[in-house]
Structure formats: structure tokens, C-alpha cells
CSV table of C-alpha atoms in Angstrom, one decimal:
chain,number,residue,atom,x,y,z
E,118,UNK,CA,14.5,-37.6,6.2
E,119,UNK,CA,16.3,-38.5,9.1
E,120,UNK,CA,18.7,-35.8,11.0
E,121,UNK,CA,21.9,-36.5,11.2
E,122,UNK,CA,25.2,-34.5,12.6
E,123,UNK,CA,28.7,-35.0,12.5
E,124,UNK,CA,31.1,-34.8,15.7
E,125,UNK,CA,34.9,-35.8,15.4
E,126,UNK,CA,34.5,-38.6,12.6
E,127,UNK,CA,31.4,-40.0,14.5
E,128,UNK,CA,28.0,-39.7,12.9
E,129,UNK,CA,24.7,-39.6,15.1
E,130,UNK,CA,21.5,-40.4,13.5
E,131,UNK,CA,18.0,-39.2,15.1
E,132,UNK,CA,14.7,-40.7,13.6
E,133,UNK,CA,11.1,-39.7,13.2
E,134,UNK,CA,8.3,-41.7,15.5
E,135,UNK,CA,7.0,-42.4,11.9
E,136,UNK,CA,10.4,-43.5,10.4
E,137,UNK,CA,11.7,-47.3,10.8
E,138,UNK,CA,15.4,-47.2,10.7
E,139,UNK,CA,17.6,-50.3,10.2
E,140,UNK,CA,21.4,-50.0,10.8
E,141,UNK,CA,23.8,-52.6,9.5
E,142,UNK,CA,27.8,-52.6,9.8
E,143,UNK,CA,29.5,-55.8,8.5
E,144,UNK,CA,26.5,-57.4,7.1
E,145,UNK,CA,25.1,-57.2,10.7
E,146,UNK,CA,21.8,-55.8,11.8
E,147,UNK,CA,22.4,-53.2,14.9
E,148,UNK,CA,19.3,-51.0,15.1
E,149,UNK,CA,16.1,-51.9,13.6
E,150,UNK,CA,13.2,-49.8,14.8
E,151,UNK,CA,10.7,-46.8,14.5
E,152,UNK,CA,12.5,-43.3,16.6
E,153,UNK,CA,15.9,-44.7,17.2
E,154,UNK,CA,18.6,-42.4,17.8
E,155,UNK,CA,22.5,-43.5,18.0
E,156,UNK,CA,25.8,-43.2,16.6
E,157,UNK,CA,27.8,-44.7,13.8
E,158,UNK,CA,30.7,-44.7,11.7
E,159,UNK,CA,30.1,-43.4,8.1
E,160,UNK,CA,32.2,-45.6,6.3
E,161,UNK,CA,31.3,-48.7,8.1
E,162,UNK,CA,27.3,-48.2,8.6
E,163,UNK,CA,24.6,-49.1,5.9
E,164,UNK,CA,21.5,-47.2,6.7
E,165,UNK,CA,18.0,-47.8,5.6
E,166,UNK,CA,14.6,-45.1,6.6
E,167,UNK,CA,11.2,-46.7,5.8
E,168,UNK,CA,8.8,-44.2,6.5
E,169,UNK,CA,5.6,-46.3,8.5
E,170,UNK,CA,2.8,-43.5,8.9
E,171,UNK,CA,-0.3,-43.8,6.4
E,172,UNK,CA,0.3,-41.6,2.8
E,173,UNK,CA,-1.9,-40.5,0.4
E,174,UNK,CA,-1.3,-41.3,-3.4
E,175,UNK,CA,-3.3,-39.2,-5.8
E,176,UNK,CA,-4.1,-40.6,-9.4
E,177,UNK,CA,-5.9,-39.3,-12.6
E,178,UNK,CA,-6.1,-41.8,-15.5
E,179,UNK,CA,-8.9,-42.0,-18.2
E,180,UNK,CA,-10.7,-44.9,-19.2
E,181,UNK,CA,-12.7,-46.1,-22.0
E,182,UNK,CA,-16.5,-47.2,-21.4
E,183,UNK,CA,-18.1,-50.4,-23.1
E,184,UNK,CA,-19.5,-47.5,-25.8
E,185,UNK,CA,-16.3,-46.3,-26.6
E,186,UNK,CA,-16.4,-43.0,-24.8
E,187,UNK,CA,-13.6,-41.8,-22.7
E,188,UNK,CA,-13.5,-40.5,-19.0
E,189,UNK,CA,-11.5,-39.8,-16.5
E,190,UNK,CA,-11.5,-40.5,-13.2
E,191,UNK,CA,-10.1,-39.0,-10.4
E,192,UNK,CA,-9.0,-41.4,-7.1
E,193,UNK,CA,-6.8,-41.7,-4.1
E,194,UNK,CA,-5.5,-44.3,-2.1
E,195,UNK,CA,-4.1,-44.5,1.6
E,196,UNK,CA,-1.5,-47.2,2.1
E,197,UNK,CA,0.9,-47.5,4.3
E,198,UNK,CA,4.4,-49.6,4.9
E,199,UNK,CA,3.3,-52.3,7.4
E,200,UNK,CA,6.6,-54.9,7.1
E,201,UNK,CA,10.0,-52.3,6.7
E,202,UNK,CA,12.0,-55.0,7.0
E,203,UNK,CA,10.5,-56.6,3.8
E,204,UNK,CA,9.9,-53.0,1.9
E,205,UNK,CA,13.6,-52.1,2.9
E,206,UNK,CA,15.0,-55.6,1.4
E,207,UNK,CA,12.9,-55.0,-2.0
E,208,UNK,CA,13.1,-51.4,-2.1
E,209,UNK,CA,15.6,-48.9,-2.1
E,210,UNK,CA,15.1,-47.0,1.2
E,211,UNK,CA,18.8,-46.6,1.7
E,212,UNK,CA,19.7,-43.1,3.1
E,213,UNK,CA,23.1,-40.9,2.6
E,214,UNK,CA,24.9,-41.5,5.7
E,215,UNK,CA,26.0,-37.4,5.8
E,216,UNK,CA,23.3,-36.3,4.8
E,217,UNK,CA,20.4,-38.3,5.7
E,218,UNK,CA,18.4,-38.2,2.4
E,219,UNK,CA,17.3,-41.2,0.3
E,220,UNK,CA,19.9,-42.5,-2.6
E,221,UNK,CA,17.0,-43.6,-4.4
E,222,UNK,CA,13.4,-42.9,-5.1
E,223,UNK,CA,11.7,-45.7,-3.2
E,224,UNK,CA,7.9,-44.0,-2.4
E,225,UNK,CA,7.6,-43.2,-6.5
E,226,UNK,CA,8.7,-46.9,-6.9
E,227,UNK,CA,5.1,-47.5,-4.6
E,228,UNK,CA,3.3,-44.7,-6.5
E,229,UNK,CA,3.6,-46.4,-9.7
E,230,UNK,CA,3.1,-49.9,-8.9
E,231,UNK,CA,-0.4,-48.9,-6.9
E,232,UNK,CA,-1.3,-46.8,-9.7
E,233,UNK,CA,-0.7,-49.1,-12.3
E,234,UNK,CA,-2.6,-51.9,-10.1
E,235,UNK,CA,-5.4,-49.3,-9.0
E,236,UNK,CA,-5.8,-48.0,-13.3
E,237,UNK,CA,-6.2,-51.9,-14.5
E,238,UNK,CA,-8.8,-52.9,-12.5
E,239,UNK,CA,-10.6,-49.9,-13.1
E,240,UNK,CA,-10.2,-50.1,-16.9
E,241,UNK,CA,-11.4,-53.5,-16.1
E,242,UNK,CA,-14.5,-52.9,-14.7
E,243,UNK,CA,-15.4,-49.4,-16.9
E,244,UNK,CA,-14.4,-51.4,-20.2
E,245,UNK,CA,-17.8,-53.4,-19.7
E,246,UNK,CA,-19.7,-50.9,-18.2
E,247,UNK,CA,-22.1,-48.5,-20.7
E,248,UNK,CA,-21.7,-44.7,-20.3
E,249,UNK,CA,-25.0,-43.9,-18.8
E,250,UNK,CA,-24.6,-46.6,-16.1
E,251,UNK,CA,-20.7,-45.4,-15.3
E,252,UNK,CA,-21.7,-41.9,-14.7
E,253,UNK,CA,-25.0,-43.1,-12.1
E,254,UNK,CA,-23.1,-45.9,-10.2
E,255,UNK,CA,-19.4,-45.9,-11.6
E,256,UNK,CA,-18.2,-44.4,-8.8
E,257,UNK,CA,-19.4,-47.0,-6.2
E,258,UNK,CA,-18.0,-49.7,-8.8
E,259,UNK,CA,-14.7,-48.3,-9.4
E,260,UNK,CA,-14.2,-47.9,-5.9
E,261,UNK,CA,-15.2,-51.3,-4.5
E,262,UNK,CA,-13.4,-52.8,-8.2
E,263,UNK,CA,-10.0,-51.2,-7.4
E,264,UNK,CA,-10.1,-52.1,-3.5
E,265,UNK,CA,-11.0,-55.5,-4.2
E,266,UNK,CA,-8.1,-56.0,-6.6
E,267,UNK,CA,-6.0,-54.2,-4.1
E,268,UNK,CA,-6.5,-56.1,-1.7
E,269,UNK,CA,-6.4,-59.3,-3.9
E,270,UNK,CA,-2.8,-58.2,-5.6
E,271,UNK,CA,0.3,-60.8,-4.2
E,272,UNK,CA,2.8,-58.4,-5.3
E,273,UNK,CA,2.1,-55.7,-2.3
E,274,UNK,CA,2.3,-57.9,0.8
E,275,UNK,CA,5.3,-58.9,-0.8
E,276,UNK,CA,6.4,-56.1,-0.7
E,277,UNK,CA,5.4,-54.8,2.6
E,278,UNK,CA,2.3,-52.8,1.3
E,279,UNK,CA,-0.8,-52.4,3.3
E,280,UNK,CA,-3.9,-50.8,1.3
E,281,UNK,CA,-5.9,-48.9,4.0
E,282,UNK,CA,-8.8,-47.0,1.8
E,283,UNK,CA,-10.1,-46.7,-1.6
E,284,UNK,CA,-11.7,-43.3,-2.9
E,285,UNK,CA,-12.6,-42.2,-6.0
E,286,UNK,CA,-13.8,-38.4,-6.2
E,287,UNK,CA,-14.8,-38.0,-9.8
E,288,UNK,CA,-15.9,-40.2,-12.9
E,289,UNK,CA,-16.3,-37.6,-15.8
E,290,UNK,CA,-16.6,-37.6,-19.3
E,291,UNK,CA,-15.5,-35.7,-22.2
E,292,UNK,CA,-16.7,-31.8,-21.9
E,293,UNK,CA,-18.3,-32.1,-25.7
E,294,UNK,CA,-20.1,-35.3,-24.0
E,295,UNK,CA,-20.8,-33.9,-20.8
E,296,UNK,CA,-22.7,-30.8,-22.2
E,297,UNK,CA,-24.6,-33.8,-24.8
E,298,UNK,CA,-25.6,-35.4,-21.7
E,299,UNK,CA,-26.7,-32.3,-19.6
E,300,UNK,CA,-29.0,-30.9,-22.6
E,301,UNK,CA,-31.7,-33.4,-21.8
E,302,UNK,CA,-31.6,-32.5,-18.1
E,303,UNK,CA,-31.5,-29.0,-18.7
E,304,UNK,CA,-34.6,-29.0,-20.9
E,305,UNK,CA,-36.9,-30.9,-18.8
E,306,UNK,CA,-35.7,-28.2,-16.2
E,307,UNK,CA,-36.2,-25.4,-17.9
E,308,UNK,CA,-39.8,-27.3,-18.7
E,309,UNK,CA,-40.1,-27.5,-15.2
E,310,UNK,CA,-39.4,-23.9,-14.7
E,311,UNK,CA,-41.4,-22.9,-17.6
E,312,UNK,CA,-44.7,-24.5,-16.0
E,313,UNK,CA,-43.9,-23.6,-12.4
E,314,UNK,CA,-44.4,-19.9,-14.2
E,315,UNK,CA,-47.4,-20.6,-15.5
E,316,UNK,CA,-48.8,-22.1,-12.8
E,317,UNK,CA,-47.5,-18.9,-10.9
E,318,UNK,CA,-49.0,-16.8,-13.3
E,319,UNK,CA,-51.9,-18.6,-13.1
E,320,UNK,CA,-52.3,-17.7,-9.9
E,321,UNK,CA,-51.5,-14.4,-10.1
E,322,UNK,CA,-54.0,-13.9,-12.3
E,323,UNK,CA,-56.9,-15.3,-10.1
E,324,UNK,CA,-55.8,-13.9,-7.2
E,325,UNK,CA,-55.8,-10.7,-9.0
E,326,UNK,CA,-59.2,-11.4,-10.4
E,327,UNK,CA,-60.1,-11.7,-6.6
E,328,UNK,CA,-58.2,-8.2,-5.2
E,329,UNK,CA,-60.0,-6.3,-8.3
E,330,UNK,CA,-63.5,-7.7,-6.7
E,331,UNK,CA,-62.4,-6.9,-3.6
E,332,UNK,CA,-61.3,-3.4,-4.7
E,333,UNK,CA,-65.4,-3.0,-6.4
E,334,UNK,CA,-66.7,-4.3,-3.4
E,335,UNK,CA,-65.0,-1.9,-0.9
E,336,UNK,CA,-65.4,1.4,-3.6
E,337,UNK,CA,-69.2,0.3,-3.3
E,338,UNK,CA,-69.3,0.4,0.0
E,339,UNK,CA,-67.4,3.3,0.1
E,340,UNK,CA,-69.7,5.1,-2.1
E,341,UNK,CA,-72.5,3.9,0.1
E,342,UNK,CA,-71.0,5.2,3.6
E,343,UNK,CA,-70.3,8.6,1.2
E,344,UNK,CA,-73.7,9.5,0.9
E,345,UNK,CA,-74.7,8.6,4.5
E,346,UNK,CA,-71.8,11.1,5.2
E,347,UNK,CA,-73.3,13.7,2.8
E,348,UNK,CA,-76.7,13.4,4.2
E,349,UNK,CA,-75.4,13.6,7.7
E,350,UNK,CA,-73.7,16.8,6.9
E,351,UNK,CA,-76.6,18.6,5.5
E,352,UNK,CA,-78.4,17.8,8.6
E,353,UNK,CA,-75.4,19.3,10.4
E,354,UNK,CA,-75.0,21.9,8.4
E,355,UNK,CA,-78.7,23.2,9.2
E,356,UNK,CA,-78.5,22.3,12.6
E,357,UNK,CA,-75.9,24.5,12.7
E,358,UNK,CA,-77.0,27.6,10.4
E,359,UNK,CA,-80.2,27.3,12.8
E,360,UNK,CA,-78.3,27.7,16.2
E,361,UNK,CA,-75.9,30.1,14.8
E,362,UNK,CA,-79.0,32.2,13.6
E,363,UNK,CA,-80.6,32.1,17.1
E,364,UNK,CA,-77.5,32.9,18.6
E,365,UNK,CA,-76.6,36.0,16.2
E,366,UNK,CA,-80.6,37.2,17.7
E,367,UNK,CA,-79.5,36.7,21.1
E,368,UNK,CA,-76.5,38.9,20.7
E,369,UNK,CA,-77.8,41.8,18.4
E,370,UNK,CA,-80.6,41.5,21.5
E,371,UNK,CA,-77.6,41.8,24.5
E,372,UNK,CA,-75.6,44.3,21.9
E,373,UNK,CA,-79.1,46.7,21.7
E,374,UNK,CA,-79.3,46.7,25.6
E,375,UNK,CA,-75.7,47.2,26.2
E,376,UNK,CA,-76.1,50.0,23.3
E,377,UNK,CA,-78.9,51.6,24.8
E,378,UNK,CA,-77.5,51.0,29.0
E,379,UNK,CA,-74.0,52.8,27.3
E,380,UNK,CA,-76.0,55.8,26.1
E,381,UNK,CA,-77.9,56.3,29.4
E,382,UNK,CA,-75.1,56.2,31.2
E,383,UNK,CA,-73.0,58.8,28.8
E,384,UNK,CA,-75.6,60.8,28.5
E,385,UNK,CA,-75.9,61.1,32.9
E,386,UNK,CA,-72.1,61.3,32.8
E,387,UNK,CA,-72.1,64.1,30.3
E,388,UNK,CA,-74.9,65.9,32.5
E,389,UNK,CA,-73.0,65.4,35.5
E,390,UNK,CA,-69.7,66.6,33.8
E,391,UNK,CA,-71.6,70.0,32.6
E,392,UNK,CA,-73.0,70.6,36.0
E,393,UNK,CA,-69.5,70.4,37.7
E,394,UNK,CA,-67.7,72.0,34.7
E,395,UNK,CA,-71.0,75.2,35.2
E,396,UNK,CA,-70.2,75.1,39.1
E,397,UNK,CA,-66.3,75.1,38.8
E,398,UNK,CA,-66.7,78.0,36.3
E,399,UNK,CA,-68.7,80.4,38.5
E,400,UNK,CA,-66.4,79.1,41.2
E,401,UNK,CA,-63.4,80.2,39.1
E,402,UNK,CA,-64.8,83.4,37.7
E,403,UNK,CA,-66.2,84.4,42.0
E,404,UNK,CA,-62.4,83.5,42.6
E,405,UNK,CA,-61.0,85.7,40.1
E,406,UNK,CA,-62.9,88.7,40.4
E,407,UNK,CA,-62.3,88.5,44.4
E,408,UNK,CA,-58.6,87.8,43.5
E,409,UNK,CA,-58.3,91.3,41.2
E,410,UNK,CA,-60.5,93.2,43.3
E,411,UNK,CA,-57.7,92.3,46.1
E,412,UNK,CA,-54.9,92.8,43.9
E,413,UNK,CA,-56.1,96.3,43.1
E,414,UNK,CA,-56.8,97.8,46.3
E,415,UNK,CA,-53.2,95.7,47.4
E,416,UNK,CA,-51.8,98.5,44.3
E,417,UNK,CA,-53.6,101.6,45.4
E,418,UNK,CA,-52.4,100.9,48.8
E,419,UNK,CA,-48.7,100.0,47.8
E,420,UNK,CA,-49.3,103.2,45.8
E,421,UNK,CA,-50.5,105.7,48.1
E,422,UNK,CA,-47.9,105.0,50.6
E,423,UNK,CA,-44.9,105.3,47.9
E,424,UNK,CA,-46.8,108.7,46.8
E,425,UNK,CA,-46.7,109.5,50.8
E,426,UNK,CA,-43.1,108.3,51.2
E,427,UNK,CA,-41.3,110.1,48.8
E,428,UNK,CA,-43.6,113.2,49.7
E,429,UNK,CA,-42.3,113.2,52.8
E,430,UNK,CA,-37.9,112.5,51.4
E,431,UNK,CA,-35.7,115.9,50.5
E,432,UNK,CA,-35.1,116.6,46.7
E,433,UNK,CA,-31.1,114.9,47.6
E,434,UNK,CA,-32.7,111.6,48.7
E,435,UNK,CA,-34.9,111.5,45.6
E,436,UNK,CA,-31.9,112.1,43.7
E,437,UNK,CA,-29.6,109.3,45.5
E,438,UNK,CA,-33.0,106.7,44.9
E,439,UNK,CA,-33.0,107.9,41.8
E,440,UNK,CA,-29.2,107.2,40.8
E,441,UNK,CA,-29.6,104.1,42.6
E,442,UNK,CA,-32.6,102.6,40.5
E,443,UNK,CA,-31.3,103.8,37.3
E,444,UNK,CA,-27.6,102.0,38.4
E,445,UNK,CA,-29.6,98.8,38.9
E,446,UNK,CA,-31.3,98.8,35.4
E,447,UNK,CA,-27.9,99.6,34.1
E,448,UNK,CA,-26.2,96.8,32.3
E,449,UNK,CA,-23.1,94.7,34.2
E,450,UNK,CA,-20.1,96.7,33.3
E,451,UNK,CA,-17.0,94.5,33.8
E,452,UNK,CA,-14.1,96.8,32.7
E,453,UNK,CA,-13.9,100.7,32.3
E,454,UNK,CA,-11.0,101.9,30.3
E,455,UNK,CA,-10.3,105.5,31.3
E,456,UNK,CA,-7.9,107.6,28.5
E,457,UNK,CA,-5.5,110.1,29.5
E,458,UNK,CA,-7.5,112.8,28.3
E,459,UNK,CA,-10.8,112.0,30.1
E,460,UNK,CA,-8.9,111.1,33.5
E,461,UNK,CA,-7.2,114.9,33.1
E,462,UNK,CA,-10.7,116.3,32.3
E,463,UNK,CA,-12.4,115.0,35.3
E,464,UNK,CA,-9.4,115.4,37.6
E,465,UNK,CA,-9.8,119.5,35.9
E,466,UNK,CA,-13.7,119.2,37.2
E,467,UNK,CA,-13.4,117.5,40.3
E,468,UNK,CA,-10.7,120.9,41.2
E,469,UNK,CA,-13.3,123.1,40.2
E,470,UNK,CA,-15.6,121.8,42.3
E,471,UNK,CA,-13.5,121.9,45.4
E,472,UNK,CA,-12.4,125.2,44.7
E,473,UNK,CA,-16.5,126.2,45.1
């Protein structure tokens, strides 16, 4: 669609790359060409867009094969516009001068005249043509039938028309015939399957067969290798009772001697420990007699002189020494509480004694 504004009663058009615009005024042709852009009067101008880029026209029609079934098929064809001056005088490509859009419907004017042509020559072609042999090279047939007819049809040069590729995507048939059709296929694969399992359990089973001789062979040799071990471990097994028992008679032999060596020598440390324990004790008991003998005669010494001493002191002194030892075996006397009546008693004595 082309774009198209509007400035003070003046109209100015802008066109695509891919659109071929033709502008008459008065019966004469002004612009005629792919990407113009100009302005015009609205009410004077008759403006035409013929779009020249390649389209794509998708089509779906069904068919009926030479044994009466029906399919469809699915194809698409690539034309493009190759004369707009021809398709714009036999089509309506006229545009809306305000608004740019087409009056008419010009490109499903070309989608039904190229599906119309495109269906009859394929109904042609499928219309002699047996089911079997449409469904393995219909599609190549079709194709080629509805290109060549294409091609060979006077009404689209004549209309500007260019055909640049045939394809057809799908030939089917009905779903009820379809699944006919695939049950055949389906059971030889299936058979296929079924005897690629047997083979597979075929060989399964032999190679099976060929791991359980395996197995035998190796538990036989196994067995074998078992009762060299066995016999090598009895002969280890003596071997080693014998040296353990010359070993255990070379130790009770050492243990005897060391026995025998220990007694010696705690019998010679117990006659030596009695000997010093004898001498130390006579040594003690020499000691200890010499000791009280010295003590003693230290006491009769200390004795006689005390005897001698106080033979020698006054009957006062003896008195004062003896106050005096008897005040030091007293106990500690802190506090004396002296009463009226014993203070006035000795203070009576100590009068009388002054008074003598």
C-alpha cells in the first residue's frame, strides 16, 4: 500500500521499491515506475499500485484418481507481475487517492485464476493416473503437469503474469485409505522386526551357550588351582608348626637360663643385703649403747651440779626459784578481776604486815 499524506489540498504519494505506480491526470500518463515519489491533486489524479516482487499462492484442492479414489493435494506457486502496465489495464490495481489502499481486490483476482489453471491440469493428469502410481510418482507428475500448463496458458501473459516455480508438498489420500494402504507395509515390518528378534534371540542363545562353557571351563580350572592352593597350605602349615616348635625350644631354653642367671643373682643380692642389713645393725645397736651411755653420765653430771647448786643458794633464793618455776608452768592469765571485798582484804594484810 502506498503512503500517502495530505498538505494544503496537495496530495504526495511515496512508493515501495517493489511497487509500480502509474499516475494519470486527464487521460495522461505522468508517472509510471517502481519507487516513485511525487505530488498530485486528489480530484484530478487516477492512481494505479502493481505490486512487482515474487508472491507465493498457496492451494489445496482434491482430486479424483483413475480408480475413483479421492486425494488431495497440497501446492504452491511463485508468480510474479512482470508487465504492470498490462496487469494494471486488465486488472483493478487502482488505489484510494487519500488513503492509498486498493479499490478493488486485484491479487485474489490472480489467486483464482492460477488456482483454477494450476487444479485443471492437475485433475487432468491424476484423472488417468491409478492410485498406487499417484502416491509413488504423483508428486513429480503433478508438478511438472501444472508447470507445463502454466507455462503453456495464453491468458497469463496476457495478463502480465509470469509463473516463476511449481511445488507441490503433499499428494494424500483419504485417512480410511491411507491406513488400507499402510497395513501391508506395516506388516511386512513388523515381519521384519519379528525375525530381526529371532535372529537376535538366536544369538543370544548361542552366545549364551558359549559364556555358560566358558563359565565350566574357568570353575574347573578354578577347582584345579584350589587344590594346588590346599596342598600348598598344608605344606605351609607344617612348615610352620615345625619352626614355630623349634622356636618355642629355643625360648623355654633362653627363659631356663635367664630363670636360673635371675636366681643366682637374687639369691647374691639377698646375701649381700643380709650382710649390710647384720653390719648396719651392730653398727646401730654400738651407736646406741655409746649414745645412752653418754646421755646418762651427761644426766648425772647435769644432776650433781643442780644438787651442788642449790646446796650452796639460801632457803629465800630456793623460794624466789621456786615461785618462779611454778609461775612459768602456770597458765596465761589475761585478765584478773579483783572485787571490793578481796582488794579490802589484802590492802587489811599488806597493813599488817608493815605494821611487823
Amino acid at each position: 500500500m502506498a503512503d500517502i499524506t495530505r498538505r494544503l489540498g496537495w496530495r504526495h504519494l511515496r512508493g515501495a521499491p517493489t511497487a509500480h505506480i502509474r499516475h494519470h491526470r486527464g487521460g495522461k500518463l505522468l508517472h509510471d515506475g517502481p519507487g516513485l515519489s511525487f505530488w498530485f491533486r486528489a480530484l484530478t489524479a487516477a492512481l494505479s499500485e502493481v505490486p512487482v516482487d515474487d508472491r507465493e499462492l498457496a492451494m489445496t484442492f482434491h482430486a479424483r484418481t483413475s480408480d475413483f479414489q479421492d486425494v488431495s493435494v497440497q501446492a504452491t506457486v511463485t508468480y510474479r507481475i512482470s508487465d504492470p502496465a498490462v496487469a494494471a489495464t486488465r486488472l483493478d490495481f487502482s488505489i484510494d487517492p487519500d488513503t492509498g489502499a486498493w479499490r478493488g481486490t486485484p491479487l485474489e483476482q490472480l489467486g483464482t485464476l492460477l488456482t483454477e489453471t494450476a487444479q485443471q491440469h492437475a485433475l487432468d493428469v491424476l484423472a488417468r493416473t491409478p492410485l498406487s502410481a499417484a502416491l509413488v510418482d504423483g508428486v513429480t507428475a503433478v508438478r511438472e503437469r501444472i508447470a507445463a500448463g502454466l507455462a503453456r496458458e495464453p491468458r497469463l501473459p496476457a495478463t502480465g503474469i509470469e509463473v516463476v516455480a511449481v511445488r507441490v508438498m503433499a499428494l494424500r489420500p483419504e485417512p480410511e485409505v491411507e491406513r488400507a494402504l499402510r497395513t501391508p507395509a506395516r506388516e511386512q515390518i513388523q515381519q521384519e522386526a519379528d525375525r530381526a528378534t529371532y535372529e537376535r534371540r538366536a544369538v543370544a542363545v548361542e552366545r549364551e551357550r558359549t559364556i555358560a562353557e566358558n563359565e565350566l571351563a574357568s570353575q574347573i580350572e578354578l577347582a584345579r588351582r584350589e587344590e594346588q592352593l590346599v596342598d600348598q597350605r598344608g605344606t605351609n602349615a607344617r612348615r610352620e608348626a615345625e619352626e614355630h616348635a623349634a622356636a618355642d625350644a629355643v625360648r623355654a631354653e633362653a627363659e631356663a637360663a635367664r630363670t636360673v642367671r635371675l636366681a643366682q643373682a637374687e639369691a647374691a643380692r639377698t646375701v649381700r643385703l643380709a650382710e649390710a642389713e647384720a653390719t648396719r645393725s651392730v653398727r646401730l645397736a654400738r651407736a646406741e649403747a655409746e649414745g645412752a651411755r653418754e646421755v646418762g653420765e651427761a644426766r648425772a653430771q647435769a644432776q650433781a651440779a643442780w644438787l651442788r647448786v642449790h646446796g650452796e643458794v639460801d632457803v629465800a633464793t630456793l623460794h624466789a626459784l621456786t615461785g618462779t618455776r611454778l609461775a612459768e608452768n602456770l597458765p596465761r592469765i589475761d585478765s584478773v578481776t579483783v572485787s571490793p571485798d578481796v582488794l579490802t582484804g589484802l590492802l587489811a594484810r599488806l597493813g599488817i604486815q608493815d605494821q611487823s
